Coordinates of C-alpha atoms in Angstrom, one line a residue:
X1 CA 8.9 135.8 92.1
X2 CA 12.1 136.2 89.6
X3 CA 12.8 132.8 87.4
X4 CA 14.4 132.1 84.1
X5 CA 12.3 131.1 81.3
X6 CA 11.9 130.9 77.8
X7 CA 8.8 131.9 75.0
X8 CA 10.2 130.1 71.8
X9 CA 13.5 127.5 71.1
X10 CA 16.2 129.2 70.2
X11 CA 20.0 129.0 69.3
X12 CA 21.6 129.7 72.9
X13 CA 23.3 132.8 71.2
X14 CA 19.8 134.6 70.6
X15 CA 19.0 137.4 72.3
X16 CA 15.5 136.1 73.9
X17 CA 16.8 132.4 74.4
X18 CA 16.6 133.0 78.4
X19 CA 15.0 135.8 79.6
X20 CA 14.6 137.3 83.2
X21 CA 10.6 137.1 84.1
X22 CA 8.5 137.6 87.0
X23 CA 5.9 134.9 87.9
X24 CA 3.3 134.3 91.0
X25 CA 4.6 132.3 93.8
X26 CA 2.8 128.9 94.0
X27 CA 1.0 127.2 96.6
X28 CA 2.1 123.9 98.1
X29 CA -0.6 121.3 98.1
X30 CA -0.9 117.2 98.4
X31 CA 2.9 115.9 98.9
X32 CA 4.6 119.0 97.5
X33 CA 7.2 121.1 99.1
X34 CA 7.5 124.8 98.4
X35 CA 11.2 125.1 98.1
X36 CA 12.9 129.0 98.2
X37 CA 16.2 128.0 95.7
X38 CA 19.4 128.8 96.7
X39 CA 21.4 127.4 94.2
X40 CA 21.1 125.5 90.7
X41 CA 23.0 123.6 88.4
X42 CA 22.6 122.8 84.7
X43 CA 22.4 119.4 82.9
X44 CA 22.2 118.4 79.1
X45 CA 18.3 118.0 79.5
X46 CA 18.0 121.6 79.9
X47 CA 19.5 122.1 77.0
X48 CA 18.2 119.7 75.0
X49 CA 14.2 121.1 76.6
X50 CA 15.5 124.6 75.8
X51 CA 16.3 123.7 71.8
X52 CA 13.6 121.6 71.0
X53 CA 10.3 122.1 73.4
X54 CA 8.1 125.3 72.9
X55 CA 6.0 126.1 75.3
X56 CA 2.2 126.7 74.5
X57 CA 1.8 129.9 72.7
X58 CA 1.8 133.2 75.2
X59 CA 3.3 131.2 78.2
X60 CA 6.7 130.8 78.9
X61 CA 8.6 127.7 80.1
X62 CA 10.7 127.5 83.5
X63 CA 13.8 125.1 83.1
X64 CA 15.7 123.5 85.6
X65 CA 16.5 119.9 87.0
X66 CA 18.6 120.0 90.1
X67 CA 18.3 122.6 92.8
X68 CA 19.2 122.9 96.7
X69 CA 17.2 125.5 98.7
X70 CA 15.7 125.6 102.0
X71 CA 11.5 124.3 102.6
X72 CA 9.0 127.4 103.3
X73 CA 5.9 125.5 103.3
X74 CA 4.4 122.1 102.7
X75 CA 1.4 120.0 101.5
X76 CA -1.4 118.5 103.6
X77 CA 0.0 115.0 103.3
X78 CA 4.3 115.9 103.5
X79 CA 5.4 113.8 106.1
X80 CA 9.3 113.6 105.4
X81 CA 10.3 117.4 105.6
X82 CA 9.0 120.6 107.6
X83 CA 9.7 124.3 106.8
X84 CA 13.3 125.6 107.2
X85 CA 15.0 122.0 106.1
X86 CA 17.7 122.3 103.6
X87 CA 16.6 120.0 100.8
X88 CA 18.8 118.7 97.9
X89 CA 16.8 117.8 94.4
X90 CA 16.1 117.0 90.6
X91 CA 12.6 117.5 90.1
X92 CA 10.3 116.2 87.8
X93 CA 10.7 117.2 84.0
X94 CA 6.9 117.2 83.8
X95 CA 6.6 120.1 85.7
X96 CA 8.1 123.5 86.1
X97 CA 11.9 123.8 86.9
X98 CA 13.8 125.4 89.1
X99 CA 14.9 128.3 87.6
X100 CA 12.8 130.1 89.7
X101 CA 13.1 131.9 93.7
X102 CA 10.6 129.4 95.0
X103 CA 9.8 125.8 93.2
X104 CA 7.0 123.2 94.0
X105 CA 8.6 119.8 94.0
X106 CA 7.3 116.5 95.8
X107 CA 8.6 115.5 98.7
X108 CA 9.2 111.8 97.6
X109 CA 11.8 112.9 95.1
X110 CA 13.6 114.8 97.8
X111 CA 16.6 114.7 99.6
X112 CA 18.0 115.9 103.1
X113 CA 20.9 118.6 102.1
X114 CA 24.6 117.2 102.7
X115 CA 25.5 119.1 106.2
X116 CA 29.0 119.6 104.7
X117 CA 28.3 121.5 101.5
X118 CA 26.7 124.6 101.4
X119 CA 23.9 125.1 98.6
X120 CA 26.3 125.6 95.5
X121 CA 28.1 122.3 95.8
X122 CA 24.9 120.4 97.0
X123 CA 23.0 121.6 93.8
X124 CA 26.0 120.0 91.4
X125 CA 25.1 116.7 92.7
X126 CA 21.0 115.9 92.8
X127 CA 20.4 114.8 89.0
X128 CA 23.1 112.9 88.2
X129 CA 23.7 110.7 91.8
X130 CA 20.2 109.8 90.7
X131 CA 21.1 108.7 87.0
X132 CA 24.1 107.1 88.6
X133 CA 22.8 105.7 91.6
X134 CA 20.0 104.1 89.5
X135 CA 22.2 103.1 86.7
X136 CA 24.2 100.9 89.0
X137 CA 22.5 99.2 91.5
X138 CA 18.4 99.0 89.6
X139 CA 19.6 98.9 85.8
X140 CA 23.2 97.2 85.6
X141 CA 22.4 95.4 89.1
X142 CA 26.1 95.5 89.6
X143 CA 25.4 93.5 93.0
X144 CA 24.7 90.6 90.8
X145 CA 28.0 89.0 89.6
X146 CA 27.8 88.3 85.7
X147 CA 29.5 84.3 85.3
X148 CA 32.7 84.4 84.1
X149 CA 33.4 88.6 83.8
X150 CA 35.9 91.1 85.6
X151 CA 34.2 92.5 88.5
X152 CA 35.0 95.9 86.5
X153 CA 32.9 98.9 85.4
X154 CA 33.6 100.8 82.6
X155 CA 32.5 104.4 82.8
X156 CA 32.7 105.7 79.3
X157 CA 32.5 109.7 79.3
X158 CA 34.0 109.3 83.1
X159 CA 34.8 113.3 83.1
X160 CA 31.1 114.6 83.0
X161 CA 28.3 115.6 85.8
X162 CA 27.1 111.5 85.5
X163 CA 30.4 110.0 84.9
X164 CA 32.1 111.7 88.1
X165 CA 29.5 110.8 90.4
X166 CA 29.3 107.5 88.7
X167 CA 33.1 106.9 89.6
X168 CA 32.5 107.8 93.4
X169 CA 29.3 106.0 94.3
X170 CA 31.1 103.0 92.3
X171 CA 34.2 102.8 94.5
X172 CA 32.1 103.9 97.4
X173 CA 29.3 101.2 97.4
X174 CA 31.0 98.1 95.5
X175 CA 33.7 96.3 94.8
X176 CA 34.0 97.2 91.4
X177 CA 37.2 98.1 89.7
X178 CA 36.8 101.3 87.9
X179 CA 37.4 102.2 84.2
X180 CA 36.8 105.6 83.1
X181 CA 37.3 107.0 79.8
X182 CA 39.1 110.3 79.4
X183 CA 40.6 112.4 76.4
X184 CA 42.1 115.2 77.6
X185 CA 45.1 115.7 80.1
X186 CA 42.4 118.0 82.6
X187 CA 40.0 115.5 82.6
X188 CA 42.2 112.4 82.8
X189 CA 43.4 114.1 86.2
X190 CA 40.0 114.5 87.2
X191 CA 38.8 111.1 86.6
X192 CA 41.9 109.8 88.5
X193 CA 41.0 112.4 91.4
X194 CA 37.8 111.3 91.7
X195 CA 38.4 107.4 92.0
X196 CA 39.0 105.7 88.9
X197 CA 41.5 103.0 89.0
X198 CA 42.5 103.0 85.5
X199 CA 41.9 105.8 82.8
X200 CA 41.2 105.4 78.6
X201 CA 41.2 107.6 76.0
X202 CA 38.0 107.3 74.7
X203 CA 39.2 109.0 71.4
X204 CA 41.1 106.3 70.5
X205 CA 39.5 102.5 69.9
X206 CA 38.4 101.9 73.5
X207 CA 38.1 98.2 73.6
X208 CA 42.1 97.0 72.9
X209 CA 42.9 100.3 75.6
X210 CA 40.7 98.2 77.9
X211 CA 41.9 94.6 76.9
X212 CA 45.3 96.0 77.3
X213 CA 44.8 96.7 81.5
X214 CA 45.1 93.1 81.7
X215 CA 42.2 92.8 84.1
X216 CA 39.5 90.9 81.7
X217 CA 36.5 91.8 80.4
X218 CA 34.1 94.0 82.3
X219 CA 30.9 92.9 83.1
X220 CA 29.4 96.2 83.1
X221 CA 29.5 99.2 81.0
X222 CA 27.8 102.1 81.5
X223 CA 27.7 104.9 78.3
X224 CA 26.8 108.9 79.1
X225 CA 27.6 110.5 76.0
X226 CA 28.5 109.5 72.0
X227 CA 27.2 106.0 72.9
X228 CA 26.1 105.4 69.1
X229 CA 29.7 106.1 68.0
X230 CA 31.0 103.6 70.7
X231 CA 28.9 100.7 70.3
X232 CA 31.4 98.6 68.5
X233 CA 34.5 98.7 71.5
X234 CA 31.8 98.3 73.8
X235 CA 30.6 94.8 72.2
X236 CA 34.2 93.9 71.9
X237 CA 35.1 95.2 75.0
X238 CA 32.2 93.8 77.6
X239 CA 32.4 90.1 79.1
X240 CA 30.0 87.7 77.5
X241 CA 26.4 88.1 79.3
X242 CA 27.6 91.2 80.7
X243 CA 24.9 94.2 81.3
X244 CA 25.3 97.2 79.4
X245 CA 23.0 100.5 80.2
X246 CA 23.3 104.2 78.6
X247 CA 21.6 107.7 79.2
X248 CA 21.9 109.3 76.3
X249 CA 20.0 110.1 73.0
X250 CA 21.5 107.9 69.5
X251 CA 19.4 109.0 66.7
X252 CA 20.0 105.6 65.8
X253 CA 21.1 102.7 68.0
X254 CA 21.6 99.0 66.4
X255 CA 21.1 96.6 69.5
X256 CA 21.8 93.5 67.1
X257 CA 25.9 93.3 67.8
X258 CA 24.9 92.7 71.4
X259 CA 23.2 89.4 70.7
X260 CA 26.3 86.9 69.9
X261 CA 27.4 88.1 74.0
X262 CA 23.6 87.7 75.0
X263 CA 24.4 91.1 76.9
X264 CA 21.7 93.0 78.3
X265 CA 21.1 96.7 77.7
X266 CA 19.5 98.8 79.7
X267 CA 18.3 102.6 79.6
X268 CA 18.3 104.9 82.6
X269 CA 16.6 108.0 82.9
X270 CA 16.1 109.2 86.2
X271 CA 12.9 111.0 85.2
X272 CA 10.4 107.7 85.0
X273 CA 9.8 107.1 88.6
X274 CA 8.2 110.9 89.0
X275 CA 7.1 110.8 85.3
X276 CA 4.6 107.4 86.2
X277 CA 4.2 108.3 90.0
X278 CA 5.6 104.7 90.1
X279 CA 5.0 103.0 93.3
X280 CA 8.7 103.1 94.4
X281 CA 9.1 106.6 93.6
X282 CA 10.3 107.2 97.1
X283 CA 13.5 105.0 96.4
X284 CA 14.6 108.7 95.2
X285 CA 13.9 110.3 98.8
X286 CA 16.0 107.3 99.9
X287 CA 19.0 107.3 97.7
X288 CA 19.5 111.2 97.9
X289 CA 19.6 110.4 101.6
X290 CA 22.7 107.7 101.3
X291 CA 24.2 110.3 99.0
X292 CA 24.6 112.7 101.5
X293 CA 25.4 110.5 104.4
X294 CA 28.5 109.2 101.8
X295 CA 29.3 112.8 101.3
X296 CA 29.4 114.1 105.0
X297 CA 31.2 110.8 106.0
X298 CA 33.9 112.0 103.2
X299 CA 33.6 109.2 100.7
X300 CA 31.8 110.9 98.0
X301 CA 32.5 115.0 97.3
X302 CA 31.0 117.4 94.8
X303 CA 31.2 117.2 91.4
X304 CA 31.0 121.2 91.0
X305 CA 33.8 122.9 89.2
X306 CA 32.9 126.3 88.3
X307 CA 30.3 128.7 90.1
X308 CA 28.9 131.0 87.2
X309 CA 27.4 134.1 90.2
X310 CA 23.8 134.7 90.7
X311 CA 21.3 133.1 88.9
X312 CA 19.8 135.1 85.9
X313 CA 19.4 134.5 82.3
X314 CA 22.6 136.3 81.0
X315 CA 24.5 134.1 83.7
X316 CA 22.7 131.0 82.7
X317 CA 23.1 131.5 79.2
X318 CA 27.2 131.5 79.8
X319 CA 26.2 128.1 81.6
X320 CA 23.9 126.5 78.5
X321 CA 26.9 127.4 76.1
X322 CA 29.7 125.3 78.6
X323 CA 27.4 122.4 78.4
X324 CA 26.8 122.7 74.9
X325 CA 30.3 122.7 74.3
X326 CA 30.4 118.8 75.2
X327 CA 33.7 119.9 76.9
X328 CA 32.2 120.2 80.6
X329 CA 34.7 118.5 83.7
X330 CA 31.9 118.2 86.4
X331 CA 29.0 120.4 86.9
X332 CA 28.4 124.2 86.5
X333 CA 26.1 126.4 89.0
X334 CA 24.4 129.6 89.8
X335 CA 24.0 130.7 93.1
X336 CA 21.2 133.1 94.8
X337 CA 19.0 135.2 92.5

């Protein structure tokens, strides 16, 4: 089978960084699902695997974390899918991706494809409604009222892949007012289009931007990018015993400012349940479900903005470099091999 991989890390602009490689198809066994990929999209992790993981020496690694594609065969024990289903994922990063025609993935971690999208815009949306989906309602428990605060979220990075599917599922599934934070005049549209009640530049001191709505403190804040240069407007900014969560990577992250407010923060990465096998790894099964229900009843719509043609390393190279940028408004995908 054709798939995208790499020998060595590399700068994105060398010549072997991605190459184009042939592999054998693999077998579906236990829970697993052997998934023929129609269409991919790219996320920071891949990068971030791509720069700094080598694969053992003579091998080659296969990225990819989010995927939709159509079920050829299953495992013995798959009980939740059956051969031809269209199928909506992330993946495990502890196993090969889905840069690849056909992709072993288990069915626990799986979703039923929106009816409403075809592959391309389904494949934008698996990682992050995850991240997001978790974020809210398991790490910021945004059901649960915090004494005192604005029932307001802020989204701070509210233009990328998490942030705009952060915004929906928020005005979707809560009551939440929304607060994203935007710099540019594209991407302050976006947010807008996507939900968000009110709009910051987060280039600018976010905290008197956000004092200045008039609305009160939020009680929750929820950080996708730059969260070590933030961490002062978000301690001025969020309601005393507010919850605060993140996603990102700070080489360094002082937690101590957060004590005076007794906030709460909280790290998401929607890797752990599949990572551990944890016993309630099929809450991801579950909540890729709702996500599609909310996207074919109209409430929540892809985050894709630009379709980058088939997928191959020279094409997914062009898509590494937009997400390396750190300029991205939604998601990037390829599209058929």
């Amino acid at each position: 089978m054709r798939a995208i991989a790499y020998k060595i890390p590399q700068p994105i602009s060398a010549e072997t960084s991605l190459i184009d490689v042939d592999l054998p198809v693999p077998e579906a066994t236990g829970h697993d699902l052997l998934v023929e990929i129609k269409a991919v999209s790219v996320n920071p992790v891949d990068v971030k695997v791509r720069a700094h993981s080598a694969p053992p020496a003579d091998e080659v690694k296969v990225l990819g974390w989010d995927a939709a594609g159509i079920v050829k065969a299953v495992g013995p024990d798959v009980t939740l899918f059956k051969p031809g289903d269209e199928v909506y994922y992330a993946g495990a990063i502890n196993r090969p991706g889905t840069y690849a025609e056909f992709h072993l993935v288990d069915e626990r971690i799986v979703g039923r494809k929106p009816k409403s999208l075809d592959f391309a815009a389904a494949a934008a949306l698996p990682l992050t409604s995850i991240t997001a989906y978790e974020a809210l309602f398991d790490r910021l428990k945004v059901q649960d009222a915090v004494p005192g605060a604005a029932r307001a979220l802020l989204v701070i990075g509210g233009a990328g892949g998490v942030g705009s599917i952060t915004i929906q599922i928020a005005r979707a599934l809560t009551d939440l007012t929304v607060i994203a934070t935007a710099s540019r005049p594209e991407t302050q549209v976006w947010v807008k289009e996507l939900g968000a009640h009110h709009v910051v530049d987060h280039s600018k001191p976010i905290a008197p931007q956000v004092a200045a709505l008039g609305i009160g403190a939020p009680g929750f804040i929820f950080s996708t990018t730059n969260t070590d240069s933030h961490i002062p407007d978000i301690v001025e900014a969020i309601a005393p015993q507010g919850r605060f969560a993140l996603i990102d990577d700070p080489k360094f992250l002082d937690v101590v400012p957060f004590k005076r407010k007794a906030v709460s923060v909280h790290w998401e990465l929607m890797f752990t349940r599949p990572l551990f096998s944890t016993p309630d790894m099929i809450e991801q099964h579950n909540l890729l479900n709702k996500v599609s229900e909310l996207v074919d009843a109209g409430n929540i719509r892809t985050t894709l903005s630009q379709n980058l043609g088939a997928i191959n390393a020279a094409n997914m190279k062009k898509a590494h470099s937009m997400v390396e940028s750190g300029r991205m408004k939604g998601k990037a995908v390829l599209l058929g091999f």
